[in-house]
Amino acid sequence: MHLEDTRRIPPPDPDREPLKVNVYERMSKAAAQLTPLFPYDSAGAIIPAGAVLVGGPDMEYGHFFHWNTVNEVAVTYGASKAMLAAGQIFVTQQLHGVNSFLRDQKDPDAFAVMVITQHQSASGDQKEALIARCAKCKAELVRTEYDATPHGLPGYDAKRYGADEDPVRQFATLAGSADFITARNSDEGRACAGCGHVNDRFPAERWGWERTVLQTRTVNAAYHSLAQAASPAEAAS
Ligand SMILES: [Zn+2]
């Protein structure tokens, strides 16, 4: 019996060259919560995405719910005075609440560094939603549902958050989350239809999603501008 034959790991997918990232190094400079650590987001990919949450007198993270048709696994790479212990691993429910995960977000000694790994759909469409509830009566305030079907599946829409020829894809979860912020911070999004309470603005800056979407859009525009600048030179040579 040749045990080694049955235990051999298949060679890597040529479209997904193995990469190594240090989560502490990468997340020290990241602009957003849920920043993908690797550039792979197509069908069947796992997307480990980092988050750095820290308390302080002016810190405010708000609260929302995330619904996802695919699985997410959260690993805590370090924490203090948080709801999660350092080294803790858990699988999220399909619908799960999200906040700072700190016991007291105003405590400057409270922090958590996490990696949330989302397993992209390998077949069939992928759907996600962000949901806000009224702080006073808990009625649903805003529900932003978005298609997150990954690249490589028939349901993938390249024009959903960009253009076919963009070299860097928007991460659907962050682009959908940025759309949620727009809806949630509108006058209609803040006023509860149930009880009339005007909810506080969602603290978008703590999450950084709009900035990430804008930066991704900008690097794509930069790529196209360079290609355009190069084309007369290419034609002349
Ligand atoms: Zn209400």
Short mmCIF file of C-alpha atoms and ligand atoms in Angstrom, two decimals:
data_model
loop_
_atom_site.label_atom_id
_atom_site.label_comp_id
_atom_site.label_asym_id
_atom_site.label_seq_id
_atom_site.Cartn_x
_atom_site.Cartn_y
_atom_site.Cartn_z
CA MET A 1 0.00 0.00 0.00
CA HIS A 2 1.43 3.38 -1.05
CA LEU A 3 0.10 5.70 1.59
CA GLU A 4 2.07 8.69 0.26
CA ASP A 5 0.17 8.46 -3.05
CA THR A 6 -3.21 8.86 -1.38
CA ARG A 7 -2.06 11.77 0.80
CA ARG A 8 -0.47 13.95 -1.88
CA ILE A 9 -1.77 17.51 -2.01
CA PRO A 10 -2.67 18.49 -5.59
CA PRO A 11 -0.53 21.21 -7.22
CA PRO A 12 -1.82 24.78 -6.81
CA ASP A 13 -4.31 26.29 -9.21
CA PRO A 14 -2.18 28.25 -11.76
CA ASP A 15 -4.66 31.15 -11.44
CA ARG A 16 -4.11 31.27 -7.68
CA GLU A 17 -0.37 31.21 -7.07
CA PRO A 18 0.29 30.43 -3.37
CA LEU A 19 0.99 33.64 -1.44
CA LYS A 20 2.07 34.25 2.13
CA VAL A 21 0.82 37.14 4.24
CA ASN A 22 1.44 38.08 7.84
CA VAL A 23 -1.92 39.17 9.24
CA TYR A 24 -0.35 41.54 11.81
CA GLU A 25 1.80 43.24 9.15
CA ARG A 26 -1.00 43.47 6.57
CA MET A 27 -3.64 44.76 8.97
CA SER A 28 -1.31 47.37 10.48
CA LYS A 29 -1.74 49.44 7.29
CA ALA A 30 -5.19 48.35 6.05
CA ALA A 31 -7.84 51.01 5.42
CA ALA A 32 -10.96 48.98 6.24
CA GLN A 33 -12.49 46.30 8.41
CA LEU A 34 -12.82 43.08 6.40
CA THR A 35 -9.83 43.81 4.17
CA PRO A 36 -9.10 40.70 2.06
CA LEU A 37 -5.55 39.52 2.82
CA PHE A 38 -5.11 37.92 -0.62
CA PRO A 39 -6.17 39.01 -4.14
CA TYR A 40 -8.29 35.90 -4.83
CA ASP A 41 -12.09 36.14 -4.71
CA SER A 42 -13.34 33.91 -7.52
CA ALA A 43 -15.67 30.90 -7.26
CA GLY A 44 -14.59 28.41 -4.60
CA ALA A 45 -11.88 30.72 -3.18
CA ILE A 46 -11.53 31.24 0.52
CA ILE A 47 -11.16 34.93 1.40
CA PRO A 48 -9.44 35.53 4.72
CA ALA A 49 -10.21 39.16 5.57
CA GLY A 50 -8.71 41.09 8.48
CA ALA A 51 -10.31 43.42 11.00
CA VAL A 52 -8.72 45.62 13.68
CA LEU A 53 -11.11 46.91 16.35
CA VAL A 54 -9.91 49.21 19.09
CA GLY A 55 -11.65 51.15 21.83
CA GLY A 56 -11.19 54.78 22.84
CA PRO A 57 -13.12 57.73 24.29
CA ASP A 58 -14.33 58.79 20.81
CA MET A 59 -14.78 55.30 19.39
CA GLU A 60 -18.21 54.32 18.11
CA TYR A 61 -18.83 51.30 15.88
CA GLY A 62 -22.61 51.04 15.79
CA HIS A 63 -24.37 47.77 15.10
CA PHE A 64 -25.74 45.90 12.09
CA PHE A 65 -26.56 42.40 10.92
CA HIS A 66 -24.86 40.54 8.07
CA TRP A 67 -26.61 37.78 6.18
CA ASN A 68 -24.60 35.55 3.87
CA THR A 69 -25.49 32.43 1.89
CA VAL A 70 -21.91 31.13 2.31
CA ASN A 71 -20.00 30.14 5.45
CA GLU A 72 -17.74 32.43 7.43
CA VAL A 73 -15.19 31.35 10.02
CA ALA A 74 -13.77 33.93 12.45
CA VAL A 75 -10.37 33.55 14.14
CA THR A 76 -9.19 35.97 16.83
CA TYR A 77 -5.47 36.70 16.36
CA GLY A 78 -5.31 38.67 19.59
CA ALA A 79 -7.73 40.46 21.93
CA SER A 80 -8.02 42.28 25.21
CA LYS A 81 -11.23 43.20 27.04
CA ALA A 82 -13.17 41.86 24.05
CA MET A 83 -16.14 39.53 23.66
CA LEU A 84 -13.75 37.10 21.96
CA ALA A 85 -10.71 35.46 23.55
CA ALA A 86 -7.29 35.50 21.85
CA GLY A 87 -7.09 32.36 19.72
CA GLN A 88 -10.85 31.83 19.66
CA ILE A 89 -12.33 30.30 16.50
CA PHE A 90 -16.02 30.24 15.63
CA VAL A 91 -18.34 29.73 12.68
CA THR A 92 -20.88 32.53 12.24
CA GLN A 93 -24.59 31.90 11.82
CA GLN A 94 -25.91 32.74 8.36
CA LEU A 95 -27.50 35.85 9.92
CA HIS A 96 -25.18 37.35 12.55
CA GLY A 97 -24.88 40.59 14.46
CA VAL A 98 -21.76 42.72 13.97
CA ASN A 99 -20.42 45.40 16.29
CA SER A 100 -17.03 46.29 17.80
CA PHE A 101 -16.81 42.90 19.61
CA LEU A 102 -15.34 44.90 22.51
CA ARG A 103 -16.82 44.78 26.02
CA ASP A 104 -16.64 48.59 26.15
CA GLN A 105 -15.85 50.46 22.93
CA LYS A 106 -14.89 53.55 24.99
CA ASP A 107 -12.08 51.67 26.77
CA PRO A 108 -8.69 52.46 25.13
CA ASP A 109 -7.28 49.15 26.43
CA ALA A 110 -9.89 47.09 24.56
CA PHE A 111 -8.96 45.65 21.17
CA ALA A 112 -9.39 42.69 18.86
CA VAL A 113 -7.54 41.61 15.72
CA MET A 114 -9.58 39.11 13.74
CA VAL A 115 -9.63 37.26 10.47
CA ILE A 116 -13.02 36.42 9.02
CA THR A 117 -12.75 33.84 6.25
CA GLN A 118 -15.54 33.70 3.74
CA HIS A 119 -15.78 30.65 1.47
CA GLN A 120 -16.96 31.87 -1.92
CA SER A 121 -19.71 29.88 -3.59
CA ALA A 122 -18.27 27.11 -5.81
CA SER A 123 -21.56 26.70 -7.71
CA GLY A 124 -24.78 28.69 -7.71
CA ASP A 125 -25.40 32.32 -6.88
CA GLN A 126 -24.18 33.99 -3.70
CA LYS A 127 -26.34 36.54 -1.91
CA GLU A 128 -25.63 38.78 1.04
CA ALA A 129 -27.45 41.50 2.96
CA LEU A 130 -26.69 44.12 5.58
CA ILE A 131 -29.54 44.97 7.90
CA ALA A 132 -29.96 47.78 10.43
CA ARG A 133 -32.49 47.78 13.22
CA CYS A 134 -33.94 50.74 15.13
CA ALA A 135 -32.00 51.42 18.34
CA LYS A 136 -35.27 52.15 20.16
CA CYS A 137 -37.86 49.59 19.00
CA LYS A 138 -35.67 47.04 17.08
CA ALA A 139 -37.84 47.27 13.95
CA GLU A 140 -35.96 46.83 10.68
CA LEU A 141 -34.66 50.20 9.48
CA VAL A 142 -32.70 49.32 6.35
CA ARG A 143 -32.02 46.13 4.42
CA THR A 144 -29.42 46.30 1.64
CA GLU A 145 -29.41 43.00 -0.26
CA TYR A 146 -26.77 42.47 -2.89
CA ASP A 147 -25.66 39.85 -5.33
CA ALA A 148 -22.19 38.56 -4.40
CA THR A 149 -21.93 35.72 -6.93
CA PRO A 150 -18.18 35.33 -7.46
CA HIS A 151 -16.19 35.65 -10.67
CA GLY A 152 -16.19 32.36 -12.57
CA LEU A 153 -19.86 31.45 -12.04
CA PRO A 154 -22.64 32.02 -14.61
CA GLY A 155 -24.40 34.48 -12.26
CA TYR A 156 -21.32 36.74 -11.95
CA ASP A 157 -21.91 40.28 -13.17
CA ALA A 158 -18.63 42.05 -14.04
CA LYS A 159 -20.45 45.39 -14.33
CA ARG A 160 -21.99 45.12 -10.87
CA TYR A 161 -19.36 47.32 -9.20
CA GLY A 162 -16.99 48.15 -12.05
CA ALA A 163 -16.10 47.30 -15.64
CA ASP A 164 -15.14 44.06 -17.41
CA GLU A 165 -11.64 45.30 -18.17
CA ASP A 166 -10.80 46.50 -14.64
CA PRO A 167 -7.66 44.75 -13.36
CA VAL A 168 -8.78 44.81 -9.70
CA ARG A 169 -12.25 43.59 -8.78
CA GLN A 170 -14.28 45.24 -6.05
CA PHE A 171 -14.82 42.84 -3.15
CA ALA A 172 -18.61 42.43 -3.34
CA THR A 173 -19.01 42.28 0.45
CA LEU A 174 -17.31 45.67 0.90
CA ALA A 175 -19.03 47.29 -2.10
CA GLY A 176 -22.41 46.07 -0.82
CA SER A 177 -21.51 47.29 2.67
CA ALA A 178 -20.67 50.75 1.30
CA ASP A 179 -24.11 50.83 -0.38
CA PHE A 180 -25.63 49.91 2.99
CA ILE A 181 -23.95 52.95 4.58
CA THR A 182 -25.41 55.27 1.92
CA ALA A 183 -28.91 53.89 2.58
CA ARG A 184 -28.50 53.71 6.37
CA ASN A 185 -27.23 57.32 6.69
CA SER A 186 -29.90 58.85 4.48
CA ASP A 187 -32.77 60.72 6.18
CA GLU A 188 -35.15 57.85 5.30
CA GLY A 189 -32.64 55.28 6.56
CA ARG A 190 -32.32 56.93 9.95
CA ALA A 191 -36.03 57.55 10.66
CA CYS A 192 -37.83 54.47 12.03
CA ALA A 193 -41.16 53.75 10.28
CA GLY A 194 -42.23 51.80 13.37
CA CYS A 195 -41.73 54.28 16.22
CA GLY A 196 -40.55 57.48 14.53
CA HIS A 197 -37.19 57.49 16.35
CA VAL A 198 -34.42 59.22 14.38
CA ASN A 199 -31.43 56.88 14.76
CA ASP A 200 -27.84 58.14 15.08
CA ARG A 201 -25.72 58.24 11.97
CA PHE A 202 -23.90 54.94 11.37
CA PRO A 203 -20.19 55.57 12.14
CA ALA A 204 -19.00 54.71 8.61
CA GLU A 205 -15.44 55.97 9.19
CA ARG A 206 -14.74 53.20 11.73
CA TRP A 207 -15.38 50.57 9.03
CA GLY A 208 -13.63 52.20 6.05
CA TRP A 209 -15.70 50.52 3.33
CA GLU A 210 -16.42 53.66 1.29
CA ARG A 211 -12.71 54.47 1.25
CA THR A 212 -11.83 50.96 0.05
CA VAL A 213 -14.43 51.07 -2.73
CA LEU A 214 -13.16 54.51 -3.79
CA GLN A 215 -9.50 53.42 -3.71
CA THR A 216 -10.30 50.30 -5.77
CA ARG A 217 -12.17 52.43 -8.31
CA THR A 218 -9.23 54.84 -8.40
CA VAL A 219 -6.49 52.24 -8.96
CA ASN A 220 -8.57 50.82 -11.83
CA ALA A 221 -8.88 54.31 -13.35
CA ALA A 222 -5.12 54.79 -12.84
CA TYR A 223 -4.40 51.51 -14.65
CA HIS A 224 -6.56 52.55 -17.60
CA SER A 225 -4.95 56.03 -17.70
CA LEU A 226 -1.47 54.49 -17.89
CA ALA A 227 -2.55 52.06 -20.62
CA GLN A 228 -4.00 54.99 -22.56
CA ALA A 229 -0.83 57.09 -22.09
CA ALA A 230 1.25 54.15 -23.36
CA SER A 231 -0.81 53.44 -26.48
CA PRO A 232 0.44 56.37 -28.69
CA ALA A 233 4.02 55.44 -27.74
CA GLU A 234 3.36 51.82 -28.67
CA ALA A 235 1.82 52.86 -31.98
CA ALA A 236 4.90 55.02 -32.79
CA SER A 237 7.46 52.31 -31.98
ZN ZN B 1 -38.16 52.32 16.04
#
